[in-house]
CSV table of C-alpha atoms in Angstrom, one decimal:
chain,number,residue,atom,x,y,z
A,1,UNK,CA,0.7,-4.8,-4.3
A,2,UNK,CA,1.8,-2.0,-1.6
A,3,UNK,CA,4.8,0.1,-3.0
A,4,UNK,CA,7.1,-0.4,0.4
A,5,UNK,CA,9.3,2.2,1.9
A,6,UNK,CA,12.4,2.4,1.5
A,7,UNK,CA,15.4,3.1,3.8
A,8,UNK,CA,18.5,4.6,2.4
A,9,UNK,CA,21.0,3.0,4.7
A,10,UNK,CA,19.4,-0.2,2.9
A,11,UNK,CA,20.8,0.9,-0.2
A,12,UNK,CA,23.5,1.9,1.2
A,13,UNK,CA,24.7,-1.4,1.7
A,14,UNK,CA,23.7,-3.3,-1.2
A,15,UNK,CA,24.9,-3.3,-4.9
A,16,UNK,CA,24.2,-5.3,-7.7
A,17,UNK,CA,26.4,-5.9,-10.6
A,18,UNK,CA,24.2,-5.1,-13.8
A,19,UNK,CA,25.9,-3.7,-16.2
A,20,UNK,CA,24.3,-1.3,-19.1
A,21,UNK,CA,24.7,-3.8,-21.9
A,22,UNK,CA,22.6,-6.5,-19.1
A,23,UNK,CA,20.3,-4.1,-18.3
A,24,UNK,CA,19.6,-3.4,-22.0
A,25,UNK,CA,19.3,-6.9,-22.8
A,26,UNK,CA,16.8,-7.1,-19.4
A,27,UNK,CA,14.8,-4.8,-20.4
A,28,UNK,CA,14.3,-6.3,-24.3
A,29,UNK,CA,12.9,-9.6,-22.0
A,30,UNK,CA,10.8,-7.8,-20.0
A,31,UNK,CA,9.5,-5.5,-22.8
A,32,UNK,CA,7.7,-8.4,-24.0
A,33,UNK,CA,5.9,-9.4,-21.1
A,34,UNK,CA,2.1,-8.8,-20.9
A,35,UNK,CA,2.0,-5.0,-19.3
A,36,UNK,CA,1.6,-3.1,-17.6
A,37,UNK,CA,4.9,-4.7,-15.6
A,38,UNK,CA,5.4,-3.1,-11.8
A,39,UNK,CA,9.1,-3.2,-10.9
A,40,UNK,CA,9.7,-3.3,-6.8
A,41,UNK,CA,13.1,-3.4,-4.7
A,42,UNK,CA,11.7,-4.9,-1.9
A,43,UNK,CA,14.0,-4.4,1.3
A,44,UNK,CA,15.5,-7.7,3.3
A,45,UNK,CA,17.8,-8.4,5.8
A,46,UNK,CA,19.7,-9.7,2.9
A,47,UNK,CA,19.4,-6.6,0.8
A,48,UNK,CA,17.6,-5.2,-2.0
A,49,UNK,CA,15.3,-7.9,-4.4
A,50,UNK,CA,13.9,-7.2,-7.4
A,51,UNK,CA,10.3,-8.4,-8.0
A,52,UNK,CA,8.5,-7.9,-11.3
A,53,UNK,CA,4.9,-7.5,-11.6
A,54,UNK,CA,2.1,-7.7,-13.8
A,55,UNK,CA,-1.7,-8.8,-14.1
A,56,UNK,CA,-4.7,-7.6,-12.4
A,57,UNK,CA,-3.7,-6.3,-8.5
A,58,UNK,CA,-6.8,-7.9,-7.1
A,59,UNK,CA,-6.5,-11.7,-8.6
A,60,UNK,CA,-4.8,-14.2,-6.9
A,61,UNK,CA,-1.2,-13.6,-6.1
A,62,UNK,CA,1.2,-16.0,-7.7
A,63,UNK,CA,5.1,-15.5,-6.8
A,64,UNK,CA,7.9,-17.4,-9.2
A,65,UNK,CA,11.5,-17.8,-8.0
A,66,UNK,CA,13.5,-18.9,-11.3
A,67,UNK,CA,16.3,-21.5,-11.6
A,68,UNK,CA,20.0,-20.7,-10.7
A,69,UNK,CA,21.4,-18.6,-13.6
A,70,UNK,CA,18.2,-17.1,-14.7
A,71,UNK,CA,16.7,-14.3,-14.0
A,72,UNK,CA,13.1,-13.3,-13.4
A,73,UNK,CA,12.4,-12.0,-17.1
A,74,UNK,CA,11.9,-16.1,-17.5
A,75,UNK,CA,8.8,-16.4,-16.7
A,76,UNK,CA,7.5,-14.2,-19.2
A,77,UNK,CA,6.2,-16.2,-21.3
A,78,UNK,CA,4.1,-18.2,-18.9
A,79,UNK,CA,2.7,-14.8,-18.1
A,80,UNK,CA,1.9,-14.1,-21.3
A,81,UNK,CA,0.4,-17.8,-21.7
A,82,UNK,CA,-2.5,-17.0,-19.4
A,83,UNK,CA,-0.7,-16.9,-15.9
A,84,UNK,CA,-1.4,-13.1,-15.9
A,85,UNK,CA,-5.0,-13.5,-16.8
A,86,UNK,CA,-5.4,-15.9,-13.7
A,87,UNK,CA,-3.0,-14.5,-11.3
A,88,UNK,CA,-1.1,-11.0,-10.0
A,89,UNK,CA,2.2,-12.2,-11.3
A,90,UNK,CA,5.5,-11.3,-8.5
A,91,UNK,CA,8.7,-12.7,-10.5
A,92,UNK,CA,11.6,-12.7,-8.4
A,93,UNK,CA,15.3,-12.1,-9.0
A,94,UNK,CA,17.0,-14.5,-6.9
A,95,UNK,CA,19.8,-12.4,-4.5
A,96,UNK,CA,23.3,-13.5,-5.9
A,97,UNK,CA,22.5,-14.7,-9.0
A,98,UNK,CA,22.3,-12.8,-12.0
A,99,UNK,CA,19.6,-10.2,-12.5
A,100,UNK,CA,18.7,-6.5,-10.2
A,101,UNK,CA,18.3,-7.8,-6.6
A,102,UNK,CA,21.1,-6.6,-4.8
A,103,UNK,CA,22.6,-8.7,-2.0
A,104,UNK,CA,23.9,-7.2,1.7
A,105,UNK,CA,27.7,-7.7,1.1
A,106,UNK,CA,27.9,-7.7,4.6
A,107,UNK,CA,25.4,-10.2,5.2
A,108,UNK,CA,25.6,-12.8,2.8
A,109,UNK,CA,22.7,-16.1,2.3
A,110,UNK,CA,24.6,-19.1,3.4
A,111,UNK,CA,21.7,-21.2,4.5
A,112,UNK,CA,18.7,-22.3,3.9
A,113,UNK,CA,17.1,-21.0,6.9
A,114,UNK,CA,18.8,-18.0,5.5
A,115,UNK,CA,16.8,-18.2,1.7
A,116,UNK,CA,13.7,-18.7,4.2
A,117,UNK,CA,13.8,-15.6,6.1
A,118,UNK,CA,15.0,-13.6,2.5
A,119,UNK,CA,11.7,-14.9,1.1
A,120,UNK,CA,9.8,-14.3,4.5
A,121,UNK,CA,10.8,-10.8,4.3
A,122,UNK,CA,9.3,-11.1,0.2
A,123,UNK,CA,6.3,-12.4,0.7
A,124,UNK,CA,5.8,-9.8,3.7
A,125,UNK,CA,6.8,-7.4,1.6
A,126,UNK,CA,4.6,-7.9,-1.6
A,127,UNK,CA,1.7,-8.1,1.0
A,128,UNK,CA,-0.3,-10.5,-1.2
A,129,UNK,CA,-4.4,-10.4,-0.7
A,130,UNK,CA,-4.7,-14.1,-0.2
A,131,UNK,CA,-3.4,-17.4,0.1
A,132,UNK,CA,0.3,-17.3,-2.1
A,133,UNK,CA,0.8,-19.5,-5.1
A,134,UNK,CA,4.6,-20.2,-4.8
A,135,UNK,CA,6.2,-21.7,-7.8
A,136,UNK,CA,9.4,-22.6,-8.7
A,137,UNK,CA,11.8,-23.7,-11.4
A,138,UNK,CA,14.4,-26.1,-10.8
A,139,UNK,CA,16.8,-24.3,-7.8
A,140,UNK,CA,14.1,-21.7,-7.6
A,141,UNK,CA,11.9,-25.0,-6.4
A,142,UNK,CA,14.4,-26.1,-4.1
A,143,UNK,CA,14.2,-22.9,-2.6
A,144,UNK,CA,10.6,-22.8,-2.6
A,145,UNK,CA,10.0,-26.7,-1.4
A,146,UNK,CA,12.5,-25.6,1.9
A,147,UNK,CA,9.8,-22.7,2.6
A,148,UNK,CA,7.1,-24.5,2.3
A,149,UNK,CA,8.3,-27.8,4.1
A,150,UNK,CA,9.0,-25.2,7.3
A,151,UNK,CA,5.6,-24.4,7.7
A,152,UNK,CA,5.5,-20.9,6.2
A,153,UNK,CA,2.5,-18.9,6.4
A,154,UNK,CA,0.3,-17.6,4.1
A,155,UNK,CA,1.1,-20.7,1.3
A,156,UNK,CA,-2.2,-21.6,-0.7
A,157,UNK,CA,-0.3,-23.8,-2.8
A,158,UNK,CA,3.3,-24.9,-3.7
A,159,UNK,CA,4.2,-25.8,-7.8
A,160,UNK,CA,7.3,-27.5,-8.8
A,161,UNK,CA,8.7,-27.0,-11.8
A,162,UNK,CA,11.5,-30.2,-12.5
A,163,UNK,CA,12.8,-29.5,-8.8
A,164,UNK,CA,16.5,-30.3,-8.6
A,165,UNK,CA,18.2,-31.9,-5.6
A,166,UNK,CA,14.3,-32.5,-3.9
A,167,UNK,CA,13.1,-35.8,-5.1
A,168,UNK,CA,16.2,-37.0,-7.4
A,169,UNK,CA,20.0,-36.6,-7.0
A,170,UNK,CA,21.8,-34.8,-10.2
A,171,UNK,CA,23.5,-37.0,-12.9
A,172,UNK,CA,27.2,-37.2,-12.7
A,173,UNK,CA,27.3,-36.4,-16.3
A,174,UNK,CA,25.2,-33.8,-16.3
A,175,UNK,CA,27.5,-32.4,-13.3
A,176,UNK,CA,30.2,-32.4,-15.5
A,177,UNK,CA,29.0,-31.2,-18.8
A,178,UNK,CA,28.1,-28.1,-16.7
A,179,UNK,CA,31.4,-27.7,-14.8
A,180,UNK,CA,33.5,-25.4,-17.7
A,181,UNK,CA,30.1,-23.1,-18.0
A,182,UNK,CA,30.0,-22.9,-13.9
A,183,UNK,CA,33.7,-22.5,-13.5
A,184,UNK,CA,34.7,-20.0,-16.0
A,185,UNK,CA,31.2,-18.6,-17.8
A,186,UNK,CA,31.3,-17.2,-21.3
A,187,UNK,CA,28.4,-16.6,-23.9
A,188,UNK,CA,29.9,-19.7,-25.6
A,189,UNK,CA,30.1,-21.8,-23.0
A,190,UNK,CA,26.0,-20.8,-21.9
A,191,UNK,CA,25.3,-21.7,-25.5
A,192,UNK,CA,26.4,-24.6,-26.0
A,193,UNK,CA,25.4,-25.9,-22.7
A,194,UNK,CA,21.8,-25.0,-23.3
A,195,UNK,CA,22.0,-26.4,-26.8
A,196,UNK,CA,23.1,-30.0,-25.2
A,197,UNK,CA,20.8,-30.1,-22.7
A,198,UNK,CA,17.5,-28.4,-24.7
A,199,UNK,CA,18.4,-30.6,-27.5
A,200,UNK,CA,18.8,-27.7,-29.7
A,201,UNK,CA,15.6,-26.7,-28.8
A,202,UNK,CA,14.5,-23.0,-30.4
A,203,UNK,CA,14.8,-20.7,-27.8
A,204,UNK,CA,13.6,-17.0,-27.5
A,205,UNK,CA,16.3,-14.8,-29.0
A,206,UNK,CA,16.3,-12.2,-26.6
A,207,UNK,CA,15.9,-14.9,-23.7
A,208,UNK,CA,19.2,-15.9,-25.1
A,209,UNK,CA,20.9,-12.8,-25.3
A,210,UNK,CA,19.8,-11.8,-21.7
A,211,UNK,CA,22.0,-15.7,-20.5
A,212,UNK,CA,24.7,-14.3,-22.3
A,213,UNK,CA,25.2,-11.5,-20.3
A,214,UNK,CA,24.8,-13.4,-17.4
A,215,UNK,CA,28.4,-14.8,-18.2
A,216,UNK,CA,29.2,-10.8,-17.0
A,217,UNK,CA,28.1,-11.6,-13.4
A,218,UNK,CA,30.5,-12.6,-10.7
A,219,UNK,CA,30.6,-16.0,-9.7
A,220,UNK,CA,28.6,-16.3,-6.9
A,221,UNK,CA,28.6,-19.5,-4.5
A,222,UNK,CA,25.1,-20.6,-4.4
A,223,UNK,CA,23.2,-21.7,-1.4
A,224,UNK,CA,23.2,-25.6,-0.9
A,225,UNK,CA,22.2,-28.0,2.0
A,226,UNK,CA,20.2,-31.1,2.2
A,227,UNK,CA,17.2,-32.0,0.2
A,228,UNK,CA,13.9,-30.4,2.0
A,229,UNK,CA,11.7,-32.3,4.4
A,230,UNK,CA,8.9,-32.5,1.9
A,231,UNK,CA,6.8,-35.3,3.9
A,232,UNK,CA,6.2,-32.6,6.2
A,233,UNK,CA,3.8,-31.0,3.6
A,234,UNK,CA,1.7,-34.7,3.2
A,235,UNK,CA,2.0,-34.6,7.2
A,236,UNK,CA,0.9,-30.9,8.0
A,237,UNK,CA,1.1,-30.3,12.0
A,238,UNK,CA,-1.8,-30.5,13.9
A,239,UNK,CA,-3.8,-27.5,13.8
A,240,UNK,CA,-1.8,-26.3,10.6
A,241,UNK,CA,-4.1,-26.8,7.3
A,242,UNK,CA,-2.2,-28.8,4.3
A,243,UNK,CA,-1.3,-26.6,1.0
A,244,UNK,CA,-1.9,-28.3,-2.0
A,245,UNK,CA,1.2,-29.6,-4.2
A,246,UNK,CA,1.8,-30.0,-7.9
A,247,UNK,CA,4.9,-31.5,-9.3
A,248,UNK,CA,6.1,-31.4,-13.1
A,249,UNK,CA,9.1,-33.1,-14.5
A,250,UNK,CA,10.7,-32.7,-17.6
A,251,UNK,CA,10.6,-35.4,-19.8
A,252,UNK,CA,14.0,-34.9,-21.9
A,253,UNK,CA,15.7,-33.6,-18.4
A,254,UNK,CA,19.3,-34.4,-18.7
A,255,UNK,CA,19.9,-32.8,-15.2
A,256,UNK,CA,18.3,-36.0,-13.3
A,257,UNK,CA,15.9,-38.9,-14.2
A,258,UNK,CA,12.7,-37.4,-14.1
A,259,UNK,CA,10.5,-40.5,-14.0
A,260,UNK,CA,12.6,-42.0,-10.9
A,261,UNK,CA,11.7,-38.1,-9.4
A,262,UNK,CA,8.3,-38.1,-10.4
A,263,UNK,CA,8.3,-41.7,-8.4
A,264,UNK,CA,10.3,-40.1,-5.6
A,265,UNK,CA,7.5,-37.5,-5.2
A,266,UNK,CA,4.4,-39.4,-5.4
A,267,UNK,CA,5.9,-41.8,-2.5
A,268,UNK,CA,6.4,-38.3,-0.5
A,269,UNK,CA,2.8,-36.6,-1.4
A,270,UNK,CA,0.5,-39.1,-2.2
A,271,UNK,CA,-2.0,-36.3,-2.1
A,272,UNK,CA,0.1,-34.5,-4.9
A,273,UNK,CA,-0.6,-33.8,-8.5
A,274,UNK,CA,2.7,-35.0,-10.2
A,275,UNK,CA,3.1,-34.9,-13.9
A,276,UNK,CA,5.8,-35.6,-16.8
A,277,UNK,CA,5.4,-33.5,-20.0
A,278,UNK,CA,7.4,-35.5,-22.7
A,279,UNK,CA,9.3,-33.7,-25.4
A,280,UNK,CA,10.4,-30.8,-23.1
A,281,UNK,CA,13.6,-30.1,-21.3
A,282,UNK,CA,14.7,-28.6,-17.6
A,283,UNK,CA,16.2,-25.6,-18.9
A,284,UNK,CA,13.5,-25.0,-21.6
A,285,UNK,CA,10.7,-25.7,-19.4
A,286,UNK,CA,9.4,-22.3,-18.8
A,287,UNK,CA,10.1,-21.2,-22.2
A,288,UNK,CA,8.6,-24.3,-24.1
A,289,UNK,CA,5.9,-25.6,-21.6
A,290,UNK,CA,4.6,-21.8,-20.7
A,291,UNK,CA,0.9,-22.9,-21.9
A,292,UNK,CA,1.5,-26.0,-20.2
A,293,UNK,CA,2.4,-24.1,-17.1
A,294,UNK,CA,-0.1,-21.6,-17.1
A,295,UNK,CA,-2.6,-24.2,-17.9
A,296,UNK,CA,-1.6,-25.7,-14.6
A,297,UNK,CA,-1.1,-22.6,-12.6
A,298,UNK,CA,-4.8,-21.1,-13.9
A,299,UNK,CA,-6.4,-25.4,-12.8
């Protein structure tokens, strides 16, 4: 990866809002990740992003945009499953939501034309020798099925980790249950949630600690719009090569009905590899599933 200049009125107007107890707790995540990791602030219209790195600089590249809420330290343990073996790993913190990117106050992401011209200016920015791997989790797929669906370049393939809001609408209950922990976070109210929805699932200690001190974070509005056109990706424009697709749904998702998605998507991409990995839920999918997901990242 090239180590990109940096301009100081950049910095000048962007911030982030980590404080030293997140950072701490950021760093315990990322202090189990396979090293050497490679930290970047990449420069955007939209500010500063954070992009962590690791595996050998000369294999594929593979970038990762995590769900709303996370951070990129999630995707640590699919790294450490095999994904940086098979791939130079870029995990992205997503501007506005918790973790080190630093949003342009003064220029804010309202659209998604805007999250495709912030991951333009990523991808441009990391410089990737080859055809791009994008994955994403949940909104981090939303994000990354809008890029792809608008004909980006340089997209070898596109994975989808239980995409919300894609294929399948969210589940009124769901909606709700999540509503106190949106509205007014607290490391309670993150607990609890994620115990609900993972089942009680075990969960990495330090993964949790770090989504407590999310609950720190200013509430940020995140950026929403329609679903993306994905039947442009089965129906490439002429003279523009397809980019192969894989979809995986959680089987115990309680955020949306993942069979009725996993129908959804194989009526969109009939071309597509779409899976459902029972036992596993949406927001423990890259913690439980990482040898799943690397599996399928490394096929």
């Amino acid at each position: 990866m090239s180590s990109p200049s940096h301009s100081s009125s950049s910095f000048r107007s962007t911030r982030h809002c980590a404080t030293a107890s997140f950072r701490a707790a950021y760093d315990q995540v990322l202090g189990g990740w396979p090293g050497p990791v490679e930290a970047v602030d990449l420069p955007t219209p939209y500010g500063v992003t954070r992009v962590n790195s690791c595996g050998p600089v000369d294999a594929p590249p593979l970038v990762l945009l995590p769900g709303g809420g996370a951070t990129s330290a999630v995707w640590g343990a699919c790294a450490a499953a095999g994904a940086a073996r098979t791939h130079r790993v870029h995990a992205v913190d997503l501007p506005g939501e918790p973790g080190l990117s630093a949003p342009d106050p003064e220029r804010p992401l309202r659209t998604a034309d805007d999250l495709t011209g912030w991951l333009d200016a990523v991808l441009d920015g990391l410089d990737p020798r080859g055809p791009v791997t994008l994955c994403g989790h949940s909104y981090g797929a939303w994000i990354a099925a809008h890029h792809a669906a608008r004909g980006a370049a340089g997209l070898g393939r596109l994975v989808l980790l239980d995409p919300t809001q894609v294929f399948a609408g969210l589940r009124p209950g769901y909606v709700l249950r999540a509503l106190p922990m949106l509205l007014r976070p607290t490391p309670r109210r993150i607990r609890s949630f994620l115990a609900w929805e993972t089942g009680g699932a075990a969960l990495d200690p330090a993964w949790l600690r770090l989504q407590d001190e999310t609950a720190r974070f200013p509430a940020a509005r995140p950026v929403t719009g329609p679903r993306p056109d994905i039947g442009r990706l089965a129906q490439p424009p002429t003279g523009r090569a397809g980019i192969r697709v894989d979809v995986l749904f959680a089987g115990r998702a309680r955020c949306h009905d993942p069979h009725r998605g996993a129908r959804a998507a194989r009526e969109a991409l009939p071309d597509a590899r779409v899976d459902v990995l029972p036992g596993v839920s949406h927001h423990s999918l890259p913690l439980a599933a990482a040898p799943e997901i690397a599996r399928l990242l490394a096929d």
